[in-house]
Short mmCIF file of C-alpha atoms in Angstrom, two decimals:
data_model
loop_
_atom_site.label_atom_id
_atom_site.label_comp_id
_atom_site.label_asym_id
_atom_site.label_seq_id
_atom_site.Cartn_x
_atom_site.Cartn_y
_atom_site.Cartn_z
CA UNK A 1 52.10 3.20 34.48
CA UNK A 2 48.87 4.78 35.63
CA UNK A 3 45.99 2.42 36.33
CA UNK A 4 42.40 2.54 35.18
CA UNK A 5 40.82 5.82 36.23
CA UNK A 6 37.12 6.18 36.87
CA UNK A 7 35.34 9.46 37.52
CA UNK A 8 33.55 10.45 39.57
CA UNK A 9 34.11 8.17 42.57
CA UNK A 10 30.71 8.91 44.05
CA UNK A 11 27.41 10.06 42.60
CA UNK A 12 24.01 10.67 44.10
CA UNK A 13 21.11 10.96 41.70
CA UNK A 14 17.34 11.02 41.89
CA UNK A 15 14.99 8.53 40.26
CA UNK A 16 14.23 9.48 36.69
CA UNK A 17 17.46 11.37 36.14
CA UNK A 18 20.25 10.20 33.88
CA UNK A 19 23.93 9.77 34.66
CA UNK A 20 27.20 9.48 32.75
CA UNK A 21 30.23 7.68 34.14
CA UNK A 22 33.71 7.99 32.70
CA UNK A 23 36.61 5.57 32.39
CA UNK A 24 40.18 6.16 31.23
CA UNK A 25 41.98 2.88 30.50
CA UNK A 26 45.61 2.03 31.05
CA UNK A 27 47.78 3.57 28.37
CA UNK A 28 47.98 1.24 25.38
CA UNK A 29 44.85 -0.68 26.32
CA UNK A 30 42.19 -0.59 23.65
CA UNK A 31 39.50 -2.69 25.28
CA UNK A 32 37.21 -1.31 27.96
CA UNK A 33 34.61 -3.35 29.83
CA UNK A 34 31.96 -2.27 32.30
CA UNK A 35 30.58 -4.30 35.20
CA UNK A 36 27.85 -3.59 37.72
CA UNK A 37 28.42 -4.79 41.29
CA UNK A 38 25.55 -5.04 43.77
CA UNK A 39 25.15 -7.01 47.01
CA UNK A 40 22.24 -8.96 45.58
CA UNK A 41 23.38 -9.74 42.04
CA UNK A 42 27.15 -9.62 42.47
CA UNK A 43 29.32 -8.69 39.51
CA UNK A 44 27.47 -8.55 36.23
CA UNK A 45 28.86 -7.77 32.80
CA UNK A 46 27.40 -4.73 31.08
CA UNK A 47 29.33 -4.32 27.83
CA UNK A 48 32.77 -4.33 26.21
CA UNK A 49 34.26 -2.00 23.64
CA UNK A 50 37.32 -2.30 21.45
CA UNK A 51 38.41 0.40 19.02
CA UNK A 52 35.08 2.18 19.41
CA UNK A 53 33.06 -0.97 18.59
CA UNK A 54 30.89 -2.84 21.04
CA UNK A 55 31.91 -6.49 20.87
CA UNK A 56 29.70 -7.91 23.58
CA UNK A 57 26.76 -6.83 25.67
CA UNK A 58 25.27 -8.20 28.86
CA UNK A 59 21.65 -8.69 29.77
CA UNK A 60 20.71 -5.18 30.81
CA UNK A 61 17.84 -2.97 29.63
CA UNK A 62 18.35 -0.41 26.92
CA UNK A 63 18.58 2.33 29.55
CA UNK A 64 22.19 1.27 29.94
CA UNK A 65 24.41 2.36 27.09
CA UNK A 66 28.04 3.02 26.48
CA UNK A 67 30.53 4.28 24.00
CA UNK A 68 34.23 4.41 23.42
CA UNK A 69 36.20 7.25 21.95
CA UNK A 70 39.15 7.15 19.58
CA UNK A 71 41.56 7.60 22.50
CA UNK A 72 40.04 4.45 24.12
CA UNK A 73 38.37 6.39 26.89
CA UNK A 74 34.88 5.15 27.56
CA UNK A 75 31.65 6.43 29.01
CA UNK A 76 28.56 4.65 30.13
CA UNK A 77 25.18 6.26 30.46
CA UNK A 78 22.15 5.22 32.44
CA UNK A 79 18.91 6.99 31.62
CA UNK A 80 15.71 7.14 33.64
CA UNK A 81 17.42 5.98 36.81
CA UNK A 82 15.69 3.49 39.08
CA UNK A 83 16.41 2.71 42.71
CA UNK A 84 17.76 -0.68 41.65
CA UNK A 85 20.49 0.99 39.62
CA UNK A 86 22.29 1.87 42.85
CA UNK A 87 25.56 -0.01 42.56
CA UNK A 88 29.30 0.12 42.20
CA UNK A 89 30.11 0.44 38.51
CA UNK A 90 33.50 -0.98 37.63
CA UNK A 91 35.45 -0.31 34.50
CA UNK A 92 38.22 -2.64 33.34
CA UNK A 93 40.70 -2.36 30.54
CA UNK A 94 42.90 -4.77 28.62
CA UNK A 95 44.99 -4.82 25.49
CA UNK A 96 42.03 -6.46 23.85
CA UNK A 97 43.49 -8.16 20.81
CA UNK A 98 44.51 -11.35 22.54
CA UNK A 99 42.31 -13.78 24.39
CA UNK A 100 41.09 -12.88 27.83
CA UNK A 101 43.76 -15.16 29.26
CA UNK A 102 46.70 -13.43 27.65
CA UNK A 103 45.24 -9.99 28.14
CA UNK A 104 43.51 -10.09 31.53
CA UNK A 105 41.32 -7.33 32.87
CA UNK A 106 42.69 -4.49 34.98
CA UNK A 107 39.98 -2.85 37.06
CA UNK A 108 39.48 0.69 38.24
CA UNK A 109 38.25 1.53 41.74
CA UNK A 110 34.72 2.10 40.50
CA UNK A 111 32.04 4.74 40.67
CA UNK A 112 29.57 4.37 43.52
CA UNK A 113 26.13 5.42 42.24
CA UNK A 114 23.33 5.99 44.72
CA UNK A 115 19.83 6.58 43.39
CA UNK A 116 17.33 8.14 45.80
CA UNK B 1 26.28 -20.84 29.49
CA UNK B 2 29.26 -20.60 31.73
CA UNK B 3 28.75 -20.11 35.46
CA UNK B 4 30.78 -20.04 38.64
CA UNK B 5 29.84 -21.13 42.14
CA UNK B 6 31.66 -20.10 45.28
CA UNK B 7 30.03 -22.19 48.01
CA UNK B 8 31.42 -20.23 50.95
CA UNK B 9 30.02 -16.75 51.52
CA UNK B 10 32.24 -15.96 54.48
CA UNK B 11 35.35 -17.59 55.94
CA UNK B 12 37.14 -16.60 59.14
CA UNK B 13 40.73 -17.70 59.56
CA UNK B 14 43.41 -17.01 62.15
CA UNK B 15 46.52 -15.13 61.13
CA UNK B 16 49.21 -17.61 60.19
CA UNK B 17 46.73 -20.37 59.42
CA UNK B 18 46.16 -21.80 55.95
CA UNK B 19 43.32 -20.69 53.73
CA UNK B 20 41.41 -22.48 51.00
CA UNK B 21 38.62 -20.90 48.98
CA UNK B 22 36.44 -23.09 46.82
CA UNK B 23 35.34 -22.43 43.28
CA UNK B 24 33.33 -24.66 40.95
CA UNK B 25 32.62 -23.78 37.36
CA UNK B 26 30.26 -24.95 34.69
CA UNK B 27 31.56 -24.74 31.17
CA UNK B 28 31.60 -27.06 28.18
CA UNK B 29 35.15 -26.63 26.95
CA UNK B 30 38.33 -25.80 28.80
CA UNK B 31 37.67 -22.46 30.41
CA UNK B 32 39.89 -19.57 31.24
CA UNK B 33 39.84 -19.31 35.05
CA UNK B 34 40.78 -16.39 37.21
CA UNK B 35 40.91 -15.38 40.85
CA UNK B 36 40.51 -11.72 41.76
CA UNK B 37 40.67 -9.97 45.14
CA UNK B 38 38.80 -6.86 46.16
CA UNK B 39 39.68 -4.78 49.21
CA UNK B 40 37.06 -2.42 50.64
CA UNK B 41 36.53 0.61 48.43
CA UNK B 42 38.81 -0.76 45.75
CA UNK B 43 38.51 -2.39 42.37
CA UNK B 44 39.46 -5.96 41.61
CA UNK B 45 43.06 -7.10 41.46
CA UNK B 46 44.09 -10.20 39.52
CA UNK B 47 45.70 -12.85 41.75
CA UNK B 48 46.24 -15.60 39.19
CA UNK B 49 44.89 -17.22 36.05
CA UNK B 50 44.74 -20.62 34.37
CA UNK B 51 44.03 -21.94 30.91
CA UNK B 52 46.16 -24.98 30.28
CA UNK B 53 49.34 -26.69 31.31
CA UNK B 54 50.42 -27.31 34.87
CA UNK B 55 47.28 -27.60 36.97
CA UNK B 56 48.88 -25.84 39.94
CA UNK B 57 49.38 -22.15 39.25
CA UNK B 58 51.18 -19.60 41.33
CA UNK B 59 49.97 -16.06 41.75
CA UNK B 60 50.82 -12.88 43.53
CA UNK B 61 50.83 -12.36 47.31
CA UNK B 62 51.72 -16.02 47.94
CA UNK B 63 48.48 -17.45 46.54
CA UNK B 64 48.20 -20.58 44.43
CA UNK B 65 45.29 -22.39 42.81
CA UNK B 66 44.76 -25.91 41.59
CA UNK B 67 42.66 -26.80 38.56
CA UNK B 68 40.85 -30.13 38.78
CA UNK B 69 38.96 -30.93 35.60
CA UNK B 70 37.29 -34.04 37.06
CA UNK B 71 35.76 -31.93 39.82
CA UNK B 72 35.24 -28.76 37.75
CA UNK B 73 37.04 -26.89 40.49
CA UNK B 74 39.64 -24.19 40.75
CA UNK B 75 40.33 -23.73 44.46
CA UNK B 76 42.53 -20.95 45.80
CA UNK B 77 44.98 -21.58 48.61
CA UNK B 78 47.47 -19.75 50.77
CA UNK B 79 49.68 -21.57 53.27
CA UNK B 80 49.89 -18.79 55.85
CA UNK B 81 47.43 -15.93 55.97
CA UNK B 82 48.39 -12.37 56.87
CA UNK B 83 45.98 -9.77 58.30
CA UNK B 84 46.26 -7.88 55.02
CA UNK B 85 44.61 -10.81 53.21
CA UNK B 86 41.25 -9.82 54.67
CA UNK B 87 39.20 -8.99 51.59
CA UNK B 88 36.62 -10.39 49.21
CA UNK B 89 37.75 -12.98 46.71
CA UNK B 90 36.11 -13.67 43.39
CA UNK B 91 36.50 -16.62 41.05
CA UNK B 92 35.76 -15.91 37.41
CA UNK B 93 35.49 -17.84 34.16
CA UNK B 94 35.89 -16.57 30.64
CA UNK B 95 35.99 -17.81 27.09
CA UNK B 96 38.76 -17.18 24.61
CA UNK B 97 37.25 -14.34 22.63
CA UNK B 98 33.98 -13.68 24.44
CA UNK B 99 35.38 -10.51 25.94
CA UNK B 100 33.55 -10.93 29.23
CA UNK B 101 33.99 -12.71 32.53
CA UNK B 102 31.37 -14.47 34.62
CA UNK B 103 32.04 -14.03 38.31
CA UNK B 104 31.11 -16.06 41.33
CA UNK B 105 29.27 -14.42 44.21
CA UNK B 106 32.48 -13.95 46.13
CA UNK B 107 33.89 -15.15 49.44
CA UNK B 108 34.63 -12.66 52.20
CA UNK B 109 37.69 -13.55 54.24
CA UNK B 110 38.09 -12.26 57.77
CA UNK B 111 41.46 -12.66 59.47
CA UNK B 112 41.53 -12.75 63.25
CA UNK B 113 44.62 -12.06 65.29
#
């Protein structure tokens, strides 16, 4: 079974630009979560989607947004990029209907975003 | 709000020696607890999880963890470390239907020959 696929692996953007990251979950998984990983703040939850609905959202500014498509693929968008948005963005998928214990997260390898 | 503390930022251990990584959580009810491992340039891989039942849980790659409610801890152990265990380890806590995990800051493990 193929794992979680994130594209692209690396991105370099300039301050003020916007960026879109893509995530394809494991087949059959309907929940997709996004996390930001930085050396200073560690792993922080961005948002979670299930069947195209956002069920939870972390404490990030409105510049960070996401969506999920009917095939469970997800995208996240960051507008008006700032230097502090440089991070590894991790996508994770799960079956989603059960509790987080019975349906744990499976992570992709991430997209490394560098903002200059 | 739930939170996780991993007191050790970096641990160095000799190959073949035992390893213990500490994790303390703050949560009102019984939490869902997880340990993940991240190798350089990779995503996170689930090592093991705990919610209820036997307080000693076995995971993949020879890892085990013990839940101690009285100490709010969920420490990860491995009896004999291999060079391939060098990585960063994250403890995480979640709620039943909160659909998010709160991660600790991580512990980097270096294995010396």
